[in-house]
Amino acid sequence: MAEYIAPIQRLIEEFRRLPGVGGKTAVRYAFAALNFTEEEAARFADALIGAKRDVKRCPVCCGLCASEGPCDICRDEDRDGGVVCIVESPKDVMVMEKVRGYRGKYHVLGGVLSPIDNVTPKDLNIDSLLERAKAGGIREVIVATNPTPSGDTTAAYIARILEPYGIEVSRLAYGIPVGADLEYADEVTLLRAMEGRKYFD
Amino acid sequence: MAEYIAPIQRLIEEFRRLPGVGGKTAVRYAFAALNFTEEEAARFADALIGAKRDVKRCPVCCGLCASEGPCDICRDEDRDGGVVCIVESPKDVMVMEKVRGYRGKYHVLGGVLSPIDNVTPKDLNIDSLLERAKAGGIREVIVATNPTPSGDTTAAYIARILEPYGIEVSRLAYGIPVGADLEYADEVTLLRAMEGRKYFD
């Protein structure tokens, strides 16, 4: 007998499906869940099913949305529709939203180009991006894909396909994270920080 | 707008209830759960509710049990009922079960004595332990509470209350973990390892 009793083992397996959760963490979570009241367990279960059921895709930015139509950000008339920030995943929209200064809109790619993983432009929300570009009104696109080779390739690809529409395309700056110690920055980041250095006026 | 849309925010809050899960991890889990199929989400939800519903307490050892009666270990006639290993939590039973050599039974305390947290013998499964001791047949008790001051206190308390029954009480040995480097062992552990040193025959 090396396994837990069936209902616990089953819950452990489910927790193991979460990213970065190994055996020991899954056991810890499962036993914590056993200490929930029945009401709490039911609420957790309902939240899991509810998230699957109630979360829709925004038809404009391809981000997540609580209702059928365009999402809150796409409908927000106070935001500048002339600037679109392109991110990899819906989660990244919220990450960027923490930058309170940004008042433009978004477009969620749903991934990055990656020949190794067989991800081509057809697998990403590129068509809907081009539609938005064709519809006009976009002055600038800020590509905020992750600072990885695939993210770079994708950014370059987007810059190329948006060129015919006269849209200015930029990429988030690479550099030393604010508050970090130079000593711990890797060489590639340091090189990029050197390349992107800003001169004092 | 600094929050996620309602169904996602709700799921994030639920994941935050798990031990050691902070905001960022909860977000990561919630977005992973969004990528489940509906069937997968339903199965996860069902496992959560099922674990609460189907897990019972074993009336003998106070451990967890899939049915009403005594648990599999308590019913196992091949195991030596003369030796009882006392652990803090039901989870610890499975931890000890990894020691394939152990063929005795268990008793789950449900915690350790702790004056600071107001945990007295009444809050632990001490009565049921005494009942088992009174019923006879137990030769030896191995206390496997955690190597903390509270664990030590509890072990000493158990040794005292079991004395009248002529049961031999021992405690798991303290020492250097196998495979660990001496350099990284803390002083208290080293001192205990010295005290518990074994002489070559």
Tab-separated table of C-alpha atoms in Angstrom:
chain	number	residue	atom	x	y	z
A	1	MET	CA	0.000	0.000	0.000
A	2	ALA	CA	1.903	2.989	-1.264
A	3	GLU	CA	-1.102	4.962	-2.494
A	4	TYR	CA	-3.540	7.085	-0.569
A	5	ILE	CA	-7.131	5.963	-0.235
A	6	ALA	CA	-9.045	6.364	-3.493
A	7	PRO	CA	-10.891	9.695	-2.997
A	8	ILE	CA	-7.686	11.386	-1.819
A	9	GLN	CA	-5.538	9.823	-4.531
A	10	ARG	CA	-8.017	11.063	-7.102
A	11	LEU	CA	-7.851	14.622	-5.771
A	12	ILE	CA	-4.042	14.467	-5.696
A	13	GLU	CA	-4.001	13.468	-9.389
A	14	GLU	CA	-6.230	16.424	-10.220
A	15	PHE	CA	-4.004	18.897	-8.382
A	16	ARG	CA	-1.002	17.465	-10.221
A	17	ARG	CA	-2.527	18.746	-13.448
A	18	LEU	CA	-1.767	22.307	-12.362
A	19	PRO	CA	1.451	23.836	-13.700
A	20	GLY	CA	4.531	23.315	-11.540
A	21	VAL	CA	2.696	21.076	-9.062
A	22	GLY	CA	4.611	17.905	-8.276
A	23	GLY	CA	3.691	14.968	-6.088
A	24	LYS	CA	4.463	16.515	-2.711
A	25	THR	CA	2.701	19.793	-3.436
A	26	ALA	CA	-0.346	17.956	-4.784
A	27	VAL	CA	-0.530	15.921	-1.563
A	28	ARG	CA	-0.291	19.114	0.470
A	29	TYR	CA	-3.093	20.739	-1.525
A	30	ALA	CA	-5.292	17.656	-1.339
A	31	PHE	CA	-5.014	17.441	2.447
A	32	ALA	CA	-5.692	21.164	2.731
A	33	ALA	CA	-8.807	20.667	0.608
A	34	LEU	CA	-9.895	17.880	2.957
A	35	ASN	CA	-9.952	20.457	5.721
A	36	PHE	CA	-12.389	22.647	3.780
A	37	THR	CA	-15.972	22.605	4.963
A	38	GLU	CA	-18.389	20.940	2.552
A	39	GLU	CA	-19.648	24.377	1.586
A	40	GLU	CA	-16.129	25.587	0.813
A	41	ALA	CA	-15.378	22.518	-1.286
A	42	ALA	CA	-18.613	23.009	-3.221
A	43	ARG	CA	-17.787	26.672	-3.833
A	44	PHE	CA	-14.286	25.785	-5.088
A	45	ALA	CA	-15.761	23.112	-7.374
A	46	ASP	CA	-18.325	25.557	-8.675
A	47	ALA	CA	-15.660	28.189	-9.387
A	48	LEU	CA	-13.755	25.633	-11.486
A	49	ILE	CA	-16.786	24.758	-13.579
A	50	GLY	CA	-18.002	28.358	-13.665
A	51	ALA	CA	-14.716	29.677	-15.031
A	52	LYS	CA	-14.898	27.205	-17.919
A	53	ARG	CA	-18.553	28.032	-18.553
A	54	ASP	CA	-18.647	31.805	-18.152
A	55	VAL	CA	-15.400	32.949	-19.716
A	56	LYS	CA	-15.730	33.865	-23.398
A	57	ARG	CA	-13.329	35.209	-26.005
A	58	CYS	CA	-13.607	38.877	-26.932
A	59	PRO	CA	-14.337	38.987	-30.700
A	60	VAL	CA	-12.196	42.118	-31.098
A	61	CYS	CA	-8.990	41.622	-29.082
A	62	CYS	CA	-9.262	37.829	-28.597
A	63	GLY	CA	-8.786	38.358	-24.874
A	64	LEU	CA	-10.998	36.905	-22.156
A	65	CYS	CA	-14.403	38.332	-21.555
A	66	ALA	CA	-17.254	37.691	-19.098
A	67	SER	CA	-19.992	38.216	-21.692
A	68	GLU	CA	-20.525	37.469	-25.381
A	69	GLY	CA	-19.783	40.901	-26.901
A	70	PRO	CA	-16.501	42.843	-26.893
A	71	CYS	CA	-14.680	42.927	-23.558
A	72	ASP	CA	-14.682	45.829	-21.116
A	73	ILE	CA	-11.375	47.176	-22.401
A	74	CYS	CA	-12.432	47.066	-26.065
A	75	ARG	CA	-15.686	48.850	-25.224
A	76	ASP	CA	-14.014	51.478	-23.052
A	77	GLU	CA	-14.406	54.738	-25.017
A	78	ASP	CA	-12.012	56.549	-22.700
A	79	ARG	CA	-9.155	54.392	-23.934
A	80	ASP	CA	-7.076	55.346	-26.951
A	81	GLY	CA	-8.068	53.007	-29.772
A	82	GLY	CA	-5.132	54.330	-31.813
A	83	VAL	CA	-2.618	52.373	-29.745
A	84	VAL	CA	-2.726	48.571	-29.532
A	85	CYS	CA	-0.487	46.507	-27.291
A	86	ILE	CA	0.066	42.975	-28.579
A	87	VAL	CA	0.508	40.278	-25.948
A	88	GLU	CA	0.956	36.528	-26.061
A	89	SER	CA	-1.762	35.376	-23.688
A	90	PRO	CA	-4.934	36.746	-22.060
A	91	LYS	CA	-3.106	36.720	-18.742
A	92	ASP	CA	-0.575	39.211	-20.114
A	93	VAL	CA	-3.354	41.760	-20.603
A	94	MET	CA	-3.752	41.942	-16.836
A	95	VAL	CA	0.018	42.079	-16.366
A	96	MET	CA	0.182	45.099	-18.672
A	97	GLU	CA	-2.860	46.655	-17.013
A	98	LYS	CA	-0.766	47.008	-13.880
A	99	VAL	CA	1.120	49.688	-15.830
A	100	ARG	CA	-1.459	52.252	-14.893
A	101	GLY	CA	-0.079	54.695	-17.439
A	102	TYR	CA	-1.136	52.625	-20.435
A	103	ARG	CA	-4.499	53.731	-21.814
A	104	GLY	CA	-4.505	52.025	-25.209
A	105	LYS	CA	-6.133	48.760	-26.241
A	106	TYR	CA	-4.885	45.198	-26.610
A	107	HIS	CA	-4.642	42.300	-28.982
A	108	VAL	CA	-4.044	38.764	-27.709
A	109	LEU	CA	-2.021	36.589	-30.079
A	110	GLY	CA	-2.652	33.338	-28.285
A	111	GLY	CA	1.004	32.295	-28.513
A	112	VAL	CA	4.154	33.103	-30.468
A	113	LEU	CA	5.571	31.837	-33.735
A	114	SER	CA	7.677	28.776	-33.133
A	115	PRO	CA	8.820	26.506	-35.963
A	116	ILE	CA	9.933	23.872	-33.440
A	117	ASP	CA	6.468	23.626	-31.913
A	118	ASN	CA	4.837	23.931	-35.332
A	119	VAL	CA	3.192	27.256	-34.477
A	120	THR	CA	2.621	29.224	-37.686
A	121	PRO	CA	0.796	32.563	-38.180
A	122	LYS	CA	-2.384	30.565	-38.881
A	123	ASP	CA	-2.343	29.273	-35.287
A	124	LEU	CA	-2.233	32.785	-33.859
A	125	ASN	CA	-4.830	35.558	-33.858
A	126	ILE	CA	-3.069	37.285	-36.761
A	127	ASP	CA	-6.077	37.476	-39.100
A	128	SER	CA	-8.104	39.390	-36.548
A	129	LEU	CA	-5.133	41.706	-36.021
A	130	LEU	CA	-4.942	42.417	-39.750
A	131	GLU	CA	-8.681	43.063	-39.794
A	132	ARG	CA	-8.250	45.653	-37.081
A	133	ALA	CA	-5.352	47.190	-39.008
A	134	LYS	CA	-7.434	47.293	-42.220
A	135	ALA	CA	-10.345	48.894	-40.381
A	136	GLY	CA	-7.993	51.807	-39.732
A	137	GLY	CA	-7.603	54.106	-36.739
A	138	ILE	CA	-4.521	52.349	-35.341
A	139	ARG	CA	-1.470	54.613	-35.219
A	140	GLU	CA	0.859	52.513	-33.121
A	141	VAL	CA	1.351	48.899	-32.117
A	142	ILE	CA	3.502	47.991	-29.116
A	143	VAL	CA	4.600	44.367	-29.245
A	144	ALA	CA	4.846	43.034	-25.695
A	145	THR	CA	5.668	39.402	-26.414
A	146	ASN	CA	8.023	37.772	-23.922
A	147	PRO	CA	11.762	38.491	-24.283
A	148	THR	CA	12.481	35.105	-25.860
A	149	PRO	CA	13.793	34.240	-29.342
A	150	SER	CA	10.239	33.230	-30.333
A	151	GLY	CA	8.882	36.470	-28.909
A	152	ASP	CA	11.447	38.433	-30.935
A	153	THR	CA	10.663	36.550	-34.138
A	154	THR	CA	6.967	37.166	-33.640
A	155	ALA	CA	7.553	40.863	-33.008
A	156	ALA	CA	9.602	41.154	-36.207
A	157	TYR	CA	6.916	39.278	-38.144
A	158	ILE	CA	4.200	41.608	-36.873
A	159	ALA	CA	6.273	44.672	-37.724
A	160	ARG	CA	6.579	43.352	-41.288
A	161	ILE	CA	2.916	42.531	-41.882
A	162	LEU	CA	1.719	45.819	-40.381
A	163	GLU	CA	4.100	47.903	-42.497
A	164	PRO	CA	1.656	48.290	-45.441
A	165	TYR	CA	-0.842	49.923	-43.090
A	166	GLY	CA	1.536	52.689	-42.045
A	167	ILE	CA	1.357	51.645	-38.412
A	168	GLU	CA	4.341	52.378	-36.195
A	169	VAL	CA	5.441	49.154	-34.505
A	170	SER	CA	7.633	49.119	-31.390
A	171	ARG	CA	8.863	46.477	-28.974
A	172	LEU	CA	9.165	46.683	-25.177
A	173	ALA	CA	12.695	47.663	-24.131
A	174	TYR	CA	15.124	45.080	-22.844
A	175	GLY	CA	17.259	46.046	-19.875
A	176	ILE	CA	18.077	45.700	-16.217
A	177	PRO	CA	14.938	45.250	-14.118
A	178	VAL	CA	14.350	48.233	-11.854
A	179	GLY	CA	15.676	47.554	-8.367
A	180	ALA	CA	17.767	44.584	-9.486
A	181	ASP	CA	21.480	44.293	-8.811
A	182	LEU	CA	23.807	44.478	-11.826
A	183	GLU	CA	25.758	41.589	-10.388
A	184	TYR	CA	22.853	39.223	-10.914
A	185	ALA	CA	21.891	40.310	-14.423
A	186	ASP	CA	22.805	37.776	-17.108
A	187	GLU	CA	25.128	38.679	-19.951
A	188	VAL	CA	22.494	38.807	-22.661
A	189	THR	CA	20.345	41.190	-20.632
A	190	LEU	CA	23.387	43.352	-19.913
A	191	LEU	CA	24.283	43.451	-23.609
A	192	ARG	CA	20.727	44.448	-24.496
A	193	ALA	CA	20.777	47.084	-21.767
A	194	MET	CA	23.998	48.491	-23.255
A	195	GLU	CA	22.520	48.523	-26.734
A	196	GLY	CA	19.375	50.246	-25.527
A	197	ARG	CA	21.215	52.805	-23.383
A	198	LYS	CA	19.639	56.234	-23.048
A	199	TYR	CA	21.687	59.379	-23.352
A	200	PHE	CA	21.088	62.249	-20.974
A	201	ASP	CA	19.789	65.285	-22.773
B	1	MET	CA	-9.612	47.813	-13.740
B	2	ALA	CA	-7.002	45.931	-11.762
B	3	GLU	CA	-9.037	42.774	-11.259
B	4	TYR	CA	-9.637	39.898	-13.602
B	5	ILE	CA	-13.105	39.306	-14.984
B	6	ALA	CA	-15.446	37.889	-12.337
B	7	PRO	CA	-15.383	34.118	-13.066
B	8	ILE	CA	-11.574	34.132	-13.220
B	9	GLN	CA	-11.186	36.315	-10.145
B	10	ARG	CA	-13.433	33.920	-8.261
B	11	LEU	CA	-11.325	30.928	-9.252
B	12	ILE	CA	-8.132	32.790	-8.302
B	13	GLU	CA	-9.555	33.460	-4.817
B	14	GLU	CA	-10.350	29.772	-4.416
B	15	PHE	CA	-6.834	28.695	-5.410
B	16	ARG	CA	-5.425	31.194	-2.919
B	17	ARG	CA	-7.024	29.149	-0.151
B	18	LEU	CA	-4.474	26.395	-0.752
B	19	PRO	CA	-1.408	26.409	1.520
B	20	GLY	CA	1.556	28.408	0.242
B	21	VAL	CA	-0.327	29.728	-2.774
B	22	GLY	CA	0.076	33.476	-3.238
B	23	GLY	CA	-1.451	35.799	-5.777
B	24	LYS	CA	0.811	34.994	-8.717
B	25	THR	CA	0.602	31.239	-8.284
B	26	ALA	CA	-3.176	31.412	-7.931
B	27	VAL	CA	-3.374	33.343	-11.214
B	28	ARG	CA	-1.171	30.751	-12.885
B	29	TYR	CA	-3.362	27.908	-11.620
B	30	ALA	CA	-6.578	29.664	-12.610
B	31	PHE	CA	-5.388	30.219	-16.181
B	32	ALA	CA	-4.217	26.630	-16.377
B	33	ALA	CA	-7.667	25.522	-15.220
B	34	LEU	CA	-9.206	27.666	-17.968
B	35	ASN	CA	-7.326	25.529	-20.454
B	36	PHE	CA	-8.935	22.360	-19.125
B	37	THR	CA	-11.679	20.854	-21.235
B	38	GLU	CA	-15.142	21.093	-19.689
B	39	GLU	CA	-14.928	17.402	-18.872
B	40	GLU	CA	-11.603	17.876	-17.089
B	41	ALA	CA	-12.916	20.815	-15.067
B	42	ALA	CA	-15.964	18.777	-14.058
B	43	ARG	CA	-13.769	15.858	-12.998
B	44	PHE	CA	-11.548	18.145	-10.907
B	45	ALA	CA	-14.627	19.700	-9.285
B	46	ASP	CA	-16.061	16.276	-8.578
B	47	ALA	CA	-12.798	15.102	-6.988
B	48	LEU	CA	-12.902	18.086	-4.621
B	49	ILE	CA	-16.444	17.362	-3.507
B	50	GLY	CA	-15.862	13.605	-3.501
B	51	ALA	CA	-12.850	13.826	-1.212
B	52	LYS	CA	-14.916	15.735	1.362
B	53	ARG	CA	-17.834	13.300	1.027
B	54	ASP	CA	-16.094	9.930	0.838
B	55	VAL	CA	-13.233	10.253	3.304
B	56	LYS	CA	-14.096	9.019	6.807
B	57	ARG	CA	-12.143	8.686	10.052
B	58	CYS	CA	-10.989	5.217	11.036
B	59	PRO	CA	-12.576	4.509	14.473
B	60	VAL	CA	-9.454	2.612	15.599
B	61	CYS	CA	-6.392	4.623	14.506
B	62	CYS	CA	-8.190	7.937	13.765
B	63	GLY	CA	-6.553	7.978	10.341
B	64	LEU	CA	-8.369	8.508	7.073
B	65	CYS	CA	-10.472	5.767	5.629
B	66	ALA	CA	-12.523	5.235	2.464
B	67	SER	CA	-15.323	3.356	4.234
B	68	GLU	CA	-17.108	3.497	7.596
B	69	GLY	CA	-15.357	0.656	9.433
B	70	PRO	CA	-11.670	0.376	10.424
B	71	CYS	CA	-9.185	1.384	7.721
B	72	ASP	CA	-7.223	-1.028	5.514
B	73	ILE	CA	-4.150	-0.855	7.736
B	74	CYS	CA	-6.092	-1.518	10.957
B	75	ARG	CA	-7.840	-4.488	9.323
B	76	ASP	CA	-4.646	-5.936	7.838
B	77	GLU	CA	-4.059	-9.156	9.800
B	78	ASP	CA	-0.593	-9.537	8.327
B	79	ARG	CA	0.552	-6.450	10.194
B	80	ASP	CA	1.933	-6.626	13.710
B	81	GLY	CA	-0.723	-5.194	16.037
B	82	GLY	CA	1.829	-5.230	18.850
B	83	VAL	CA	3.655	-2.208	17.467
B	84	VAL	CA	1.921	1.141	17.036
B	85	CYS	CA	3.513	4.164	15.383
B	86	ILE	CA	2.055	7.458	16.593
B	87	VAL	CA	1.951	10.277	14.051
B	88	GLU	CA	0.627	13.825	14.096
B	89	SER	CA	-1.559	13.841	10.995
B	90	PRO	CA	-3.226	11.343	8.639
B	91	LYS	CA	-0.783	12.444	5.950
B	92	ASP	CA	2.113	11.231	8.091
B	93	VAL	CA	0.745	7.677	7.923
B	94	MET	CA	1.501	7.642	4.209
B	95	VAL	CA	4.903	9.209	4.813
B	96	MET	CA	5.766	6.405	7.240
B	97	GLU	CA	4.323	3.794	4.880
B	98	LYS	CA	7.120	4.652	2.472
B	99	VAL	CA	9.398	2.943	5.010
B	100	ARG	CA	8.614	-0.428	3.527
B	101	GLY	CA	10.187	-2.189	6.474
B	102	TYR	CA	7.541	-1.051	8.945
B	103	ARG	CA	4.787	-3.629	9.401
B	104	GLY	CA	3.127	-2.389	12.566
B	105	LYS	CA	-0.003	-0.264	12.947
B	106	TYR	CA	-0.644	3.446	13.464
B	107	HIS	CA	-2.365	5.962	15.649
B	108	VAL	CA	-3.090	9.477	14.411
B	109	LEU	CA	-2.956	12.145	17.126
B	110	GLY	CA	-4.463	14.925	15.069
B	111	GLY	CA	-1.855	17.441	16.249
B	112	VAL	CA	0.657	17.949	19.050
B	113	LEU	CA	0.416	19.443	22.503
B	114	SER	CA	0.999	23.157	22.362
B	115	PRO	CA	0.207	25.462	25.288
B	116	ILE	CA	0.676	28.508	23.047
B	117	ASP	CA	-1.991	27.331	20.592
B	118	ASN	CA	-4.169	26.061	23.437
B	119	VAL	CA	-3.868	22.446	22.333
B	120	THR	CA	-4.345	20.159	25.331
B	121	PRO	CA	-4.533	16.332	25.488
B	122	LYS	CA	-8.332	16.663	25.173
B	123	ASP	CA	-7.911	18.124	21.678
B	124	LEU	CA	-5.868	15.141	20.525
B	125	ASN	CA	-6.847	11.518	19.950
B	126	ILE	CA	-5.367	10.511	23.289
B	127	ASP	CA	-8.477	8.839	24.718
B	128	SER	CA	-8.667	6.424	21.808
B	129	LEU	CA	-4.950	5.713	22.252
B	130	LEU	CA	-5.499	4.867	25.920
B	131	GLU	CA	-8.407	2.621	24.944
B	132	ARG	CA	-6.141	0.722	22.590
B	133	ALA	CA	-3.517	0.468	25.329
B	134	LYS	CA	-6.116	-0.798	27.831
B	135	ALA	CA	-7.393	-3.372	25.347
B	136	GLY	CA	-3.901	-4.897	25.522
B	137	GLY	CA	-1.742	-6.519	22.893
B	138	ILE	CA	0.483	-3.482	22.311
B	139	ARG	CA	4.141	-4.144	23.168
B	140	GLU	CA	5.755	-1.090	21.684
B	141	VAL	CA	4.841	2.450	20.657
B	142	ILE	CA	7.080	4.443	18.324
B	143	VAL	CA	6.375	8.156	18.558
B	144	ALA	CA	6.953	9.752	15.145
B	145	THR	CA	5.849	13.304	15.886
B	146	ASN	CA	7.816	15.992	14.061
B	147	PRO	CA	11.245	16.957	15.491
B	148	THR	CA	9.929	20.184	17.029
B	149	PRO	CA	9.695	21.256	20.687
B	150	SER	CA	5.947	20.505	20.620
B	151	GLY	CA	6.637	17.122	19.028
B	152	ASP	CA	9.137	16.340	21.786
B	153	THR	CA	6.754	17.432	24.530
B	154	THR	CA	4.001	15.294	23.084
B	155	ALA	CA	6.321	12.290	22.823
B	156	ALA	CA	7.331	12.678	26.473
B	157	TYR	CA	3.687	13.005	27.500
B	158	ILE	CA	2.737	9.844	25.637
B	159	ALA	CA	5.646	7.945	27.197
B	160	ARG	CA	4.351	8.978	30.630
B	161	ILE	CA	0.699	8.059	30.130
B	162	LEU	CA	1.543	4.700	28.549
B	163	GLU	CA	3.948	3.723	31.336
B	164	PRO	CA	1.234	2.063	33.506
B	165	TYR	CA	0.450	-0.336	30.662
B	166	GLY	CA	3.998	-1.669	30.441
B	167	ILE	CA	4.353	-0.506	26.865
B	168	GLU	CA	7.825	0.319	25.611
B	169	VAL	CA	7.787	3.833	24.111
B	170	SER	CA	10.491	5.063	21.717
B	171	ARG	CA	11.009	8.154	19.599
B	172	LEU	CA	12.380	8.396	16.047
B	173	ALA	CA	16.119	9.134	16.075
B	174	TYR	CA	17.410	12.615	15.384
B	175	GLY	CA	20.462	12.878	13.183
B	176	ILE	CA	22.012	13.860	9.897
B	177	PRO	CA	19.684	13.052	6.990
B	178	VAL	CA	21.126	10.305	4.779
B	179	GLY	CA	22.907	11.780	1.777
B	180	ALA	CA	23.103	15.261	3.305
B	181	ASP	CA	26.326	17.196	3.669
B	182	LEU	CA	27.590	17.761	7.224
B	183	GLU	CA	28.389	21.330	6.272
B	184	TYR	CA	24.718	22.152	5.842
B	185	ALA	CA	23.425	20.483	8.996
B	186	ASP	CA	22.353	22.930	11.697
B	187	GLU	CA	23.978	22.888	15.119
B	188	VAL	CA	21.034	21.401	16.982
B	189	THR	CA	20.781	18.513	14.551
B	190	LEU	CA	24.539	17.932	14.820
B	191	LEU	CA	24.351	17.940	18.613
B	192	ARG	CA	21.498	15.428	18.524
B	193	ALA	CA	23.431	13.306	16.047
B	194	MET	CA	26.403	13.297	18.448
B	195	GLU	CA	24.183	12.345	21.370
B	196	GLY	CA	22.592	9.534	19.399
B	197	ARG	CA	25.866	8.206	17.988
B	198	LYS	CA	26.108	4.472	17.351
B	199	TYR	CA	29.161	2.489	18.366
B	200	PHE	CA	30.555	-0.127	16.046
B	201	ASP	CA	30.221	-3.592	17.539
